[in-house]
Amino acid sequence: DAGVIQSPRHEVTEMGQEVTLRCKPISGHDYLFWYRQTMMRGLELLIYFNNNVPIDDSGMPEDRFSAKMPNASFSTLKIQPSEPRDSAVYFCASSPGAKAFFGQGTRLTVV
Amino acid sequence: GENVEQHPSTLSVQEGDSAVIKCTYSDSASNYFPWYKQELGKRPQLIIDIRSNVGEKKDQRIAVTLNKTAKHFSLHITETQPEDSAVYFCAASKRAGANNLFFGTGTRLTVIP
């Protein structure tokens, strides 16, 4: 199993641009999580899905952030418009129940 | 919601010594407590976990203890090695329905050769 796959690994974009992060969970995992990691706030849960349905999006910082999971093997996190303070590492994780397995992350830099 | 506090934020030990990292949680309904290790520039990886029906769990040089009454749990690493140097995160969650993990703020462990 290749594990959780995220793309791109690195993204540099200009302020105001739309950014889309992608995630392919481990096959058979019912849960998918999006986390953001910064030095100031550590690991923050943004949103999670169960069986492709968003369960809790209370961690999404603003309306500029949106996430979708159109099927069991794909999810996106979109930021529109992006701002410099969105710069962080974004992790996707999937879980069959309790144990969460993380992808390698996307390092986003908004200039 | 759950609040997980982790101490210390940084820890330096000599190679071969033991390291202990402590976490407290606020929600008495939390019943699953994993620990993650994150090396520089890499993803967090699960190293050990414990459920609330167990007081202690060991895996080679790593052990985790849980005190449900006091709502705290600890990670113990014995005979530390330089490759143990990383940031360690504790987390807590409730299994039934909601499966979101609440993470502590992390402990940067440095093992000095």
Coordinates of N, CA and C in Angstrom, one line a residue:
Chain A
D1 N 0.8 -1.2 0.0 CA 0.0 0.0 0.0 C 0.9 1.2 0.0
A2 N 0.6 2.2 -0.8 CA 1.4 3.4 -1.0 C 1.1 4.4 0.2
G3 N 0.1 4.2 1.0 CA -0.2 5.1 2.0 C -1.0 6.3 1.5
V4 N -1.2 7.3 2.3 CA -1.9 8.5 1.9 C -1.1 9.3 1.0
I5 N -1.6 9.7 -0.1 CA -0.9 10.4 -1.1 C -1.4 11.8 -1.3
Q6 N -0.5 12.8 -1.2 CA -0.9 14.2 -1.3 C -0.2 14.8 -2.5
S7 N -0.9 15.7 -3.1 CA -0.2 16.5 -4.1 C -0.7 17.9 -4.1
P8 N 0.1 18.9 -4.5 CA 1.5 18.8 -4.7 C 2.3 18.7 -3.4
R9 N 3.6 18.4 -3.4 CA 4.3 18.4 -2.2 C 4.7 19.8 -1.8
H10 N 4.9 20.7 -2.7 CA 5.2 22.1 -2.5 C 4.3 22.9 -3.4
E11 N 3.9 24.1 -2.9 CA 3.1 25.0 -3.7 C 3.5 26.4 -3.3
V12 N 3.9 27.2 -4.2 CA 4.1 28.6 -4.0 C 3.2 29.4 -4.9
T13 N 2.4 30.3 -4.3 CA 1.4 31.0 -5.1 C 1.4 32.4 -4.6
E14 N 0.8 33.3 -5.4 CA 0.7 34.7 -5.0 C -0.6 34.9 -4.3
M15 N -0.6 35.9 -3.4 CA -1.7 36.2 -2.7 C -2.9 36.5 -3.7
G16 N -4.1 36.0 -3.3 CA -5.2 36.2 -4.1 C -5.5 35.1 -5.1
Q17 N -4.6 34.2 -5.3 CA -4.8 33.1 -6.2 C -5.5 32.0 -5.5
E18 N -6.1 31.2 -6.3 CA -6.8 30.0 -5.8 C -5.8 28.8 -5.7
V19 N -5.9 28.1 -4.6 CA -5.0 27.0 -4.4 C -5.8 25.7 -4.1
T20 N -5.5 24.6 -4.7 CA -6.2 23.4 -4.5 C -5.2 22.3 -4.1
L21 N -5.4 21.7 -3.0 CA -4.6 20.6 -2.4 C -5.4 19.3 -2.6
R22 N -4.6 18.3 -2.9 CA -5.3 17.0 -3.2 C -4.8 15.9 -2.3
C23 N -5.7 14.9 -2.1 CA -5.4 13.8 -1.2 C -6.1 12.5 -1.7
K24 N -5.3 11.5 -1.7 CA -5.8 10.1 -2.0 C -5.7 9.3 -0.7
P25 N -6.7 8.9 -0.1 CA -6.6 8.2 1.2 C -6.2 6.7 0.9
I26 N -5.9 6.0 2.0 CA -5.6 4.6 1.9 C -7.0 3.9 1.6
S27 N -6.9 3.0 0.7 CA -8.1 2.3 0.3 C -8.7 1.6 1.5
G28 N -10.1 1.7 1.6 CA -10.8 1.1 2.7 C -10.9 1.9 3.9
H29 N -10.2 3.0 4.0 CA -10.4 3.8 5.2 C -11.6 4.7 5.0
D30 N -12.4 4.7 6.1 CA -13.7 5.4 6.0 C -13.6 6.9 6.4
Y31 N -12.5 7.2 7.1 CA -12.4 8.6 7.6 C -11.2 9.3 6.9
L32 N -11.4 10.6 6.6 CA -10.4 11.4 6.0 C -10.4 12.7 6.7
F33 N -9.2 13.2 7.1 CA -9.0 14.4 7.8 C -8.0 15.3 7.1
W34 N -8.3 16.6 7.2 CA -7.4 17.7 6.8 C -6.9 18.4 8.0
Y35 N -5.5 18.5 8.1 CA -4.9 19.2 9.2 C -4.0 20.3 8.6
R36 N -3.8 21.3 9.4 CA -2.9 22.4 9.0 C -1.8 22.5 10.2
Q37 N -0.6 22.6 9.8 CA 0.5 22.6 10.8 C 1.3 23.9 10.6
T38 N 1.4 24.7 11.7 CA 2.2 25.9 11.8 C 3.0 25.9 13.0
M39 N 4.0 26.7 13.1 CA 4.8 26.8 14.3 C 4.0 27.3 15.5
M40 N 3.1 28.3 15.1 CA 2.4 29.0 16.2 C 1.3 28.1 16.7
R41 N 0.6 27.4 15.9 CA -0.7 26.7 16.3 C -0.5 25.2 16.3
G42 N 0.6 24.7 15.9 CA 0.8 23.2 15.9 C -0.1 22.6 14.9
L43 N -0.6 21.4 15.2 CA -1.5 20.6 14.3 C -3.0 21.0 14.6
E44 N -3.6 21.6 13.6 CA -5.0 21.9 13.8 C -5.9 21.1 12.8
L45 N -6.9 20.5 13.4 CA -7.9 19.8 12.5 C -8.8 20.8 11.8
L46 N -8.8 20.8 10.5 CA -9.7 21.7 9.7 C -11.0 21.1 9.5
I47 N -11.1 19.9 9.0 CA -12.3 19.2 8.7 C -12.1 17.7 8.6
Y48 N -13.2 17.0 8.8 CA -13.0 15.5 8.5 C -14.3 15.0 7.9
F49 N -14.1 13.9 7.2 CA -15.2 13.2 6.5 C -15.3 11.8 7.0
N50 N -16.5 11.3 7.0 CA -16.8 9.9 7.2 C -17.6 9.4 6.1
N51 N -17.1 8.4 5.4 CA -17.8 7.9 4.2 C -18.2 9.0 3.2
N52 N -17.2 9.8 3.0 CA -17.3 10.9 2.0 C -18.2 12.1 2.4
V53 N -18.7 12.0 3.6 CA -19.6 13.1 4.1 C -18.9 13.9 5.1
P54 N -18.9 15.3 4.9 CA -18.2 16.1 5.9 C -19.0 16.0 7.3
I55 N -18.2 15.7 8.3 CA -18.8 15.6 9.6 C -18.6 16.8 10.5
D56 N -17.4 17.3 10.5 CA -17.1 18.5 11.4 C -16.2 19.4 10.6
D57 N -16.7 20.6 10.3 CA -15.8 21.6 9.6 C -15.6 22.8 10.5
S58 N -15.8 22.6 11.8 CA -15.6 23.8 12.7 C -14.2 24.3 12.7
G59 N -13.3 23.5 12.3 CA -11.9 24.0 12.3 C -11.5 24.8 11.0
M60 N -12.4 24.8 10.1 CA -12.0 25.6 8.9 C -12.0 27.1 9.2
P61 N -10.9 27.7 9.0 CA -10.7 29.1 9.6 C -11.6 30.1 9.0
E62 N -11.9 30.1 7.7 CA -12.8 31.1 7.1 C -13.5 30.5 5.9
D63 N -14.4 31.3 5.4 CA -15.1 30.9 4.2 C -14.2 30.7 2.9
R64 N -13.0 31.2 3.0 CA -12.1 31.1 1.9 C -11.7 29.6 1.8
F65 N -11.9 28.9 2.8 CA -11.5 27.5 2.8 C -12.7 26.6 2.5
S66 N -12.5 25.6 1.6 CA -13.5 24.7 1.4 C -12.9 23.3 1.1
A67 N -13.6 22.2 1.4 CA -13.1 20.9 1.2 C -14.2 20.0 0.6
K68 N -13.8 19.1 -0.3 CA -14.8 18.2 -0.9 C -14.2 16.8 -0.9
M69 N -15.1 15.9 -0.9 CA -14.7 14.5 -1.1 C -15.7 13.8 -2.0
P70 N -15.5 13.9 -3.3 CA -16.5 13.4 -4.3 C -16.6 11.9 -4.3
N71 N -15.6 11.2 -3.9 CA -15.7 9.8 -3.8 C -14.7 9.3 -2.7
A72 N -14.7 8.0 -2.5 CA -13.9 7.4 -1.4 C -12.4 7.5 -1.6
S73 N -12.0 7.8 -2.8 CA -10.5 7.8 -3.1 C -9.9 9.2 -3.4
F74 N -10.7 10.2 -3.1 CA -10.2 11.5 -3.5 C -10.8 12.6 -2.7
S75 N -10.0 13.6 -2.2 CA -10.5 14.7 -1.5 C -9.6 16.0 -1.9
T76 N -10.3 17.1 -1.9 CA -9.6 18.4 -2.2 C -9.8 19.4 -1.1
L77 N -8.8 20.2 -0.8 CA -8.9 21.3 0.1 C -8.6 22.6 -0.8
K78 N -9.5 23.5 -0.8 CA -9.3 24.6 -1.7 C -9.3 25.9 -0.9
I79 N -8.4 26.8 -1.2 CA -8.3 28.1 -0.6 C -8.5 29.2 -1.7
Q80 N -9.5 30.0 -1.5 CA -9.8 31.0 -2.6 C -10.5 32.2 -1.9
P81 N -9.8 33.4 -1.9 CA -8.5 33.7 -2.4 C -7.4 33.3 -1.3
S82 N -6.3 33.0 -1.7 CA -5.2 32.7 -0.7 C -4.6 34.0 -0.1
E83 N -4.1 33.9 1.1 CA -3.5 35.0 1.8 C -2.1 34.5 2.4
P84 N -1.2 35.4 2.6 CA 0.1 35.0 3.2 C -0.1 34.2 4.5
R85 N -1.0 34.5 5.3 CA -1.2 33.8 6.6 C -1.7 32.4 6.4
D86 N -2.0 32.0 5.2 CA -2.4 30.6 5.0 C -1.1 29.7 4.8
S87 N 0.0 30.3 4.7 CA 1.2 29.6 4.5 C 1.4 28.6 5.7
A88 N 1.6 27.3 5.4 CA 1.6 26.3 6.4 C 1.9 25.0 5.7
V89 N 2.0 23.9 6.4 CA 2.0 22.6 5.9 C 0.6 22.0 6.1
Y90 N 0.0 21.5 5.0 CA -1.3 20.9 5.1 C -1.2 19.4 5.0
F91 N -1.7 18.7 6.0 CA -1.6 17.3 6.0 C -3.0 16.7 5.8
C92 N -3.1 15.7 5.0 CA -4.3 14.8 4.9 C -4.0 13.5 5.6
A93 N -5.0 13.0 6.3 CA -4.8 11.7 7.0 C -6.1 10.9 6.8
S94 N -5.9 9.6 6.8 CA -7.1 8.7 6.7 C -7.0 7.7 7.8
S95 N -8.2 7.1 8.1 CA -8.3 6.2 9.2 C -9.4 5.2 9.0
P96 N -9.1 3.9 9.4 CA -10.2 2.9 9.3 C -11.1 3.0 10.5
G97 N -10.8 3.8 11.5 CA -11.6 3.9 12.7 C -11.0 4.8 13.7
A98 N -9.8 4.4 14.2 CA -9.2 5.2 15.2 C -7.8 5.7 14.9
K99 N -7.0 4.8 14.4 CA -5.6 5.1 14.1 C -5.5 5.9 12.8
A100 N -4.9 7.1 12.8 CA -4.9 8.0 11.7 C -3.5 7.8 11.0
F101 N -3.5 7.8 9.7 CA -2.2 7.7 8.9 C -2.1 8.9 8.1
F102 N -1.0 9.6 8.2 CA -0.8 10.9 7.5 C -0.1 10.7 6.2
G103 N -0.5 11.6 5.3 CA 0.2 11.8 4.0 C 1.5 12.6 4.3
Q104 N 2.3 12.8 3.3 CA 3.5 13.5 3.4 C 3.4 15.1 3.5
G105 N 2.2 15.5 3.3 CA 1.9 16.9 3.5 C 2.2 17.8 2.2
T106 N 1.5 18.9 2.2 CA 1.8 19.9 1.1 C 2.3 21.2 1.8
R107 N 3.5 21.6 1.5 CA 4.0 22.9 2.0 C 3.5 24.0 1.2
L108 N 2.6 24.8 1.7 CA 2.1 26.0 0.9 C 2.7 27.3 1.4
T109 N 3.2 28.0 0.4 CA 3.7 29.3 0.7 C 3.0 30.3 -0.2
V110 N 2.4 31.3 0.5 CA 1.6 32.3 -0.2 C 2.4 33.6 -0.1
V111 N 2.8 34.2 -1.2 CA 3.7 35.4 -1.2 C 2.9 36.6 -1.6
Chain B
G1 N -15.3 21.3 23.6 CA -14.4 20.3 22.9 C -13.3 19.8 23.8
E2 N -12.5 18.9 23.3 CA -11.3 18.4 24.0 C -10.2 19.4 24.0
N3 N -9.4 19.4 25.1 CA -8.2 20.3 25.2 C -7.1 19.4 25.7
V4 N -6.1 19.2 24.9 CA -4.9 18.4 25.2 C -3.7 19.3 25.4
E5 N -3.1 19.2 26.6 CA -1.9 19.9 27.0 C -0.7 19.0 27.1
Q6 N 0.4 19.4 26.6 CA 1.6 18.6 26.5 C 2.8 19.3 27.1
H7 N 3.6 18.6 27.9 CA 4.8 19.1 28.5 C 5.9 18.1 28.5
P8 N 7.1 18.5 28.4 CA 7.6 19.8 28.1 C 7.5 20.1 26.6
S9 N 7.8 21.4 26.3 CA 7.8 21.7 24.8 C 9.1 21.3 24.2
T10 N 10.2 21.3 25.0 CA 11.5 20.8 24.5 C 12.1 20.0 25.6
L11 N 12.9 19.0 25.1 CA 13.5 18.1 26.1 C 14.8 17.6 25.5
S12 N 15.9 17.7 26.2 CA 17.2 17.2 25.8 C 17.7 16.2 26.8
V13 N 18.1 15.1 26.2 CA 18.6 14.0 27.1 C 19.9 13.4 26.5
Q14 N 20.7 12.9 27.3 CA 21.9 12.2 26.9 C 21.6 10.8 26.3
E15 N 22.3 10.4 25.3 CA 22.0 9.1 24.7 C 22.1 8.1 25.8
G16 N 21.1 7.2 25.8 CA 21.1 6.1 26.8 C 20.2 6.4 28.0
D17 N 19.9 7.7 28.2 CA 19.0 8.1 29.3 C 17.6 7.9 28.8
S18 N 16.7 8.0 29.8 CA 15.2 7.9 29.5 C 14.6 9.3 29.2
A19 N 13.5 9.3 28.5 CA 12.8 10.5 28.2 C 11.3 10.3 28.6
V20 N 10.7 11.3 29.2 CA 9.3 11.2 29.6 C 8.6 12.4 29.1
I21 N 7.5 12.2 28.4 CA 6.6 13.3 27.9 C 5.2 13.1 28.4
K22 N 4.6 14.2 29.0 CA 3.4 14.1 29.6 C 2.3 14.9 28.9
C23 N 1.1 14.3 29.0 CA -0.1 15.0 28.4 C -1.3 14.9 29.3
T24 N -2.1 15.9 29.3 CA -3.4 15.9 30.0 C -4.5 16.2 29.1
Y25 N -5.7 15.7 29.4 CA -6.8 15.9 28.5 C -8.0 16.4 29.4
S26 N -9.0 17.0 28.7 CA -10.0 17.6 29.5 C -11.3 16.8 29.5
D27 N -11.6 16.1 28.4 CA -12.8 15.4 28.1 C -12.8 14.0 28.7
S28 N -13.5 13.7 29.7 CA -13.5 12.4 30.3 C -14.1 11.3 29.4
A29 N -14.7 11.7 28.3 CA -15.2 10.8 27.3 C -14.2 10.3 26.4
S30 N -13.1 11.0 26.3 CA -12.0 10.5 25.4 C -11.5 9.1 25.9
N31 N -11.3 8.3 24.9 CA -10.9 6.9 25.2 C -9.8 6.3 24.3
Y32 N -9.2 7.1 23.5 CA -8.2 6.6 22.6 C -7.1 7.7 22.6
F33 N -5.8 7.2 22.9 CA -4.7 8.1 23.1 C -3.5 7.6 22.3
P34 N -3.3 8.2 21.1 CA -2.1 7.8 20.3 C -1.0 8.8 20.5
W35 N 0.2 8.3 20.2 CA 1.4 9.2 20.1 C 2.0 9.1 18.7
Y36 N 2.4 10.3 18.3 CA 3.0 10.4 16.9 C 4.4 11.0 17.0
K37 N 5.2 10.5 16.1 CA 6.6 11.0 16.0 C 6.7 11.7 14.7
Q38 N 7.2 12.9 14.7 CA 7.4 13.6 13.5 C 8.9 14.1 13.3
E39 N 9.6 13.5 12.4 CA 10.9 13.9 12.1 C 10.9 15.1 11.2
L40 N 12.0 15.9 11.2 CA 12.0 17.1 10.5 C 11.7 17.0 9.1
G41 N 10.7 17.7 8.6 CA 10.2 17.7 7.2 C 9.4 16.5 6.8
K42 N 9.1 15.7 7.8 CA 8.3 14.5 7.4 C 6.9 14.5 8.1
R43 N 6.2 13.5 7.7 CA 4.8 13.4 8.2 C 4.8 12.8 9.7
P44 N 3.8 13.1 10.5 CA 3.6 12.5 11.8 C 3.3 11.0 11.6
Q45 N 4.0 10.2 12.3 CA 3.8 8.7 12.2 C 3.4 8.2 13.6
L46 N 2.4 7.3 13.6 CA 2.0 6.7 14.8 C 3.0 5.7 15.3
I47 N 3.4 5.9 16.6 CA 4.4 5.0 17.2 C 3.8 4.1 18.2
I48 N 2.8 4.5 18.9 CA 2.2 3.7 19.9 C 0.8 4.3 20.3
D49 N -0.1 3.5 20.8 CA -1.4 4.1 21.2 C -1.9 3.3 22.3
I50 N -2.9 3.8 23.1 CA -3.5 3.1 24.2 C -4.9 3.5 24.3
R51 N -5.7 2.5 24.7 CA -7.1 2.8 24.9 C -7.5 2.8 26.4
S52 N -8.6 3.4 26.7 CA -8.9 3.7 28.1 C -9.1 2.5 29.0
N53 N -9.3 1.3 28.4 CA -9.4 0.1 29.2 C -8.1 -0.5 29.6
V54 N -7.0 0.2 29.2 CA -5.7 -0.4 29.5 C -4.9 0.7 30.2
G55 N -4.1 0.3 31.2 CA -3.3 1.3 32.0 C -1.9 1.5 31.4
E56 N -1.4 0.5 30.8 CA 0.0 0.7 30.3 C 0.2 -0.2 29.1
K57 N 1.0 0.2 28.2 CA 1.3 -0.6 27.0 C 2.8 -0.3 26.6
K58 N 3.5 -1.4 26.3 CA 4.9 -1.3 25.9 C 5.2 -1.9 24.5
D59 N 6.1 -1.3 23.9 CA 6.6 -1.7 22.6 C 8.1 -1.5 22.5
Q60 N 8.9 -2.5 22.9 CA 10.3 -2.4 22.9 C 10.8 -1.2 23.8
R61 N 11.4 -0.2 23.3 CA 11.9 0.9 24.2 C 10.8 1.9 24.5
I62 N 9.6 1.8 24.0 CA 8.6 2.8 24.1 C 7.5 2.2 25.0
A63 N 7.0 3.0 25.9 CA 5.8 2.7 26.7 C 4.9 3.9 26.9
V64 N 3.7 3.6 27.1 CA 2.7 4.6 27.4 C 1.9 4.2 28.6
T65 N 1.7 5.2 29.5 CA 0.8 4.9 30.6 C -0.4 5.9 30.6
L66 N -1.4 5.4 31.2 CA -2.7 6.2 31.2 C -3.3 6.2 32.6
N67 N -3.6 7.4 33.1 CA -4.3 7.5 34.4 C -5.6 8.2 34.1
K68 N -6.7 7.4 34.0 CA -8.0 7.9 33.6 C -8.6 8.9 34.6
T69 N -8.3 8.5 35.9 CA -8.9 9.4 37.0 C -8.3 10.8 36.9
A70 N -7.0 10.8 36.7 CA -6.3 12.1 36.7 C -6.4 12.7 35.3
K71 N -6.8 12.0 34.3 CA -6.9 12.4 32.9 C -5.5 12.8 32.4
H72 N -4.5 12.0 32.6 CA -3.2 12.2 32.0 C -2.6 10.9 31.5
F73 N -1.8 11.1 30.5 CA -1.1 10.0 29.9 C 0.4 10.4 29.5
S74 N 1.2 9.4 29.5 CA 2.7 9.8 29.4 C 3.3 8.8 28.4
L75 N 4.3 9.3 27.7 CA 5.2 8.5 26.8 C 6.5 8.4 27.5
H76 N 7.0 7.1 27.5 CA 8.3 6.9 28.1 C 9.2 6.2 27.0
I77 N 10.4 6.8 26.8 CA 11.4 6.2 25.9 C 12.6 5.9 26.7
T78 N 13.0 4.6 26.7 CA 14.2 4.2 27.5 C 15.3 4.0 26.5
E79 N 16.5 4.0 27.1 CA 17.7 3.8 26.3 C 17.7 4.6 25.0
T80 N 17.5 5.9 25.2 CA 17.3 6.8 24.0 C 18.5 6.7 23.1
Q81 N 18.2 6.9 21.8 CA 19.2 6.9 20.7 C 19.1 8.2 19.9
P82 N 20.1 8.6 19.2 CA 20.1 9.8 18.4 C 18.9 9.8 17.4
E83 N 18.5 8.7 16.9 CA 17.4 8.6 15.9 C 16.1 8.8 16.6
D84 N 16.0 8.9 17.9 CA 14.8 9.2 18.6 C 14.5 10.7 18.6
S85 N 15.5 11.5 18.2 CA 15.3 12.9 18.1 C 14.2 13.3 17.1
A86 N 13.2 14.0 17.5 CA 12.1 14.3 16.7 C 11.1 15.1 17.5
V87 N 10.0 15.5 16.9 CA 8.9 16.1 17.7 C 7.8 15.1 17.9
Y88 N 7.4 14.9 19.2 CA 6.4 13.9 19.6 C 5.1 14.6 19.9
F89 N 4.0 14.1 19.4 CA 2.7 14.7 19.6 C 1.8 13.6 20.3
C90 N 1.2 14.0 21.4 CA 0.1 13.2 21.9 C -1.2 13.6 21.4
A91 N -2.2 12.8 21.5 CA -3.5 13.1 21.0 C -4.6 12.3 21.8
A92 N -5.8 12.8 21.7 CA -6.9 12.2 22.3 C -8.1 12.2 21.5
S93 N -8.9 11.2 21.5 CA -10.2 11.2 20.8 C -11.2 10.3 21.4
K94 N -12.5 10.5 21.0 CA -13.6 9.7 21.4 C -13.9 8.8 20.2
R95 N -14.1 7.5 20.4 CA -14.4 6.7 19.3 C -15.8 6.7 18.7
A96 N -16.7 6.8 19.6 CA -18.1 6.6 19.1 C -18.5 7.8 18.3
G97 N -18.8 7.6 17.0 CA -19.2 8.6 16.1 C -18.1 9.6 15.7
A98 N -17.8 10.5 16.5 CA -16.8 11.5 16.2 C -15.4 10.9 16.4
N99 N -14.6 11.0 15.3 CA -13.3 10.4 15.4 C -12.2 11.4 15.2
N100 N -12.5 12.6 15.6 CA -11.4 13.6 15.4 C -10.4 13.5 16.5
L101 N -9.1 13.6 16.1 CA -8.0 13.6 17.0 C -7.7 15.0 17.4
F102 N -7.6 15.2 18.7 CA -7.1 16.5 19.2 C -5.7 16.4 19.7
F103 N -4.8 17.1 19.1 CA -3.4 17.0 19.3 C -2.9 17.9 20.4
G104 N -1.9 17.5 21.1 CA -1.1 18.4 21.9 C -0.2 19.2 21.1
T105 N 0.5 20.1 21.7 CA 1.3 21.1 21.0 C 2.7 20.6 20.6
G106 N 3.1 19.4 21.0 CA 4.3 18.8 20.6 C 5.4 19.0 21.6
T107 N 6.4 18.0 21.6 CA 7.6 18.1 22.4 C 8.8 17.8 21.5
R108 N 9.7 18.7 21.4 CA 10.9 18.5 20.6 C 11.9 17.8 21.4
L109 N 12.2 16.6 21.1 CA 13.1 15.8 21.9 C 14.5 15.8 21.1
T110 N 15.5 16.1 21.8 CA 16.9 16.0 21.3 C 17.7 15.0 22.1
V111 N 18.2 14.0 21.4 CA 19.1 13.0 22.1 C 20.5 13.4 21.7
I112 N 21.3 13.7 22.8 CA 22.7 14.1 22.6 C 23.6 12.9 22.6
P113 N 24.3 12.7 21.5 CA 25.2 11.5 21.4 C 26.4 11.6 22.5

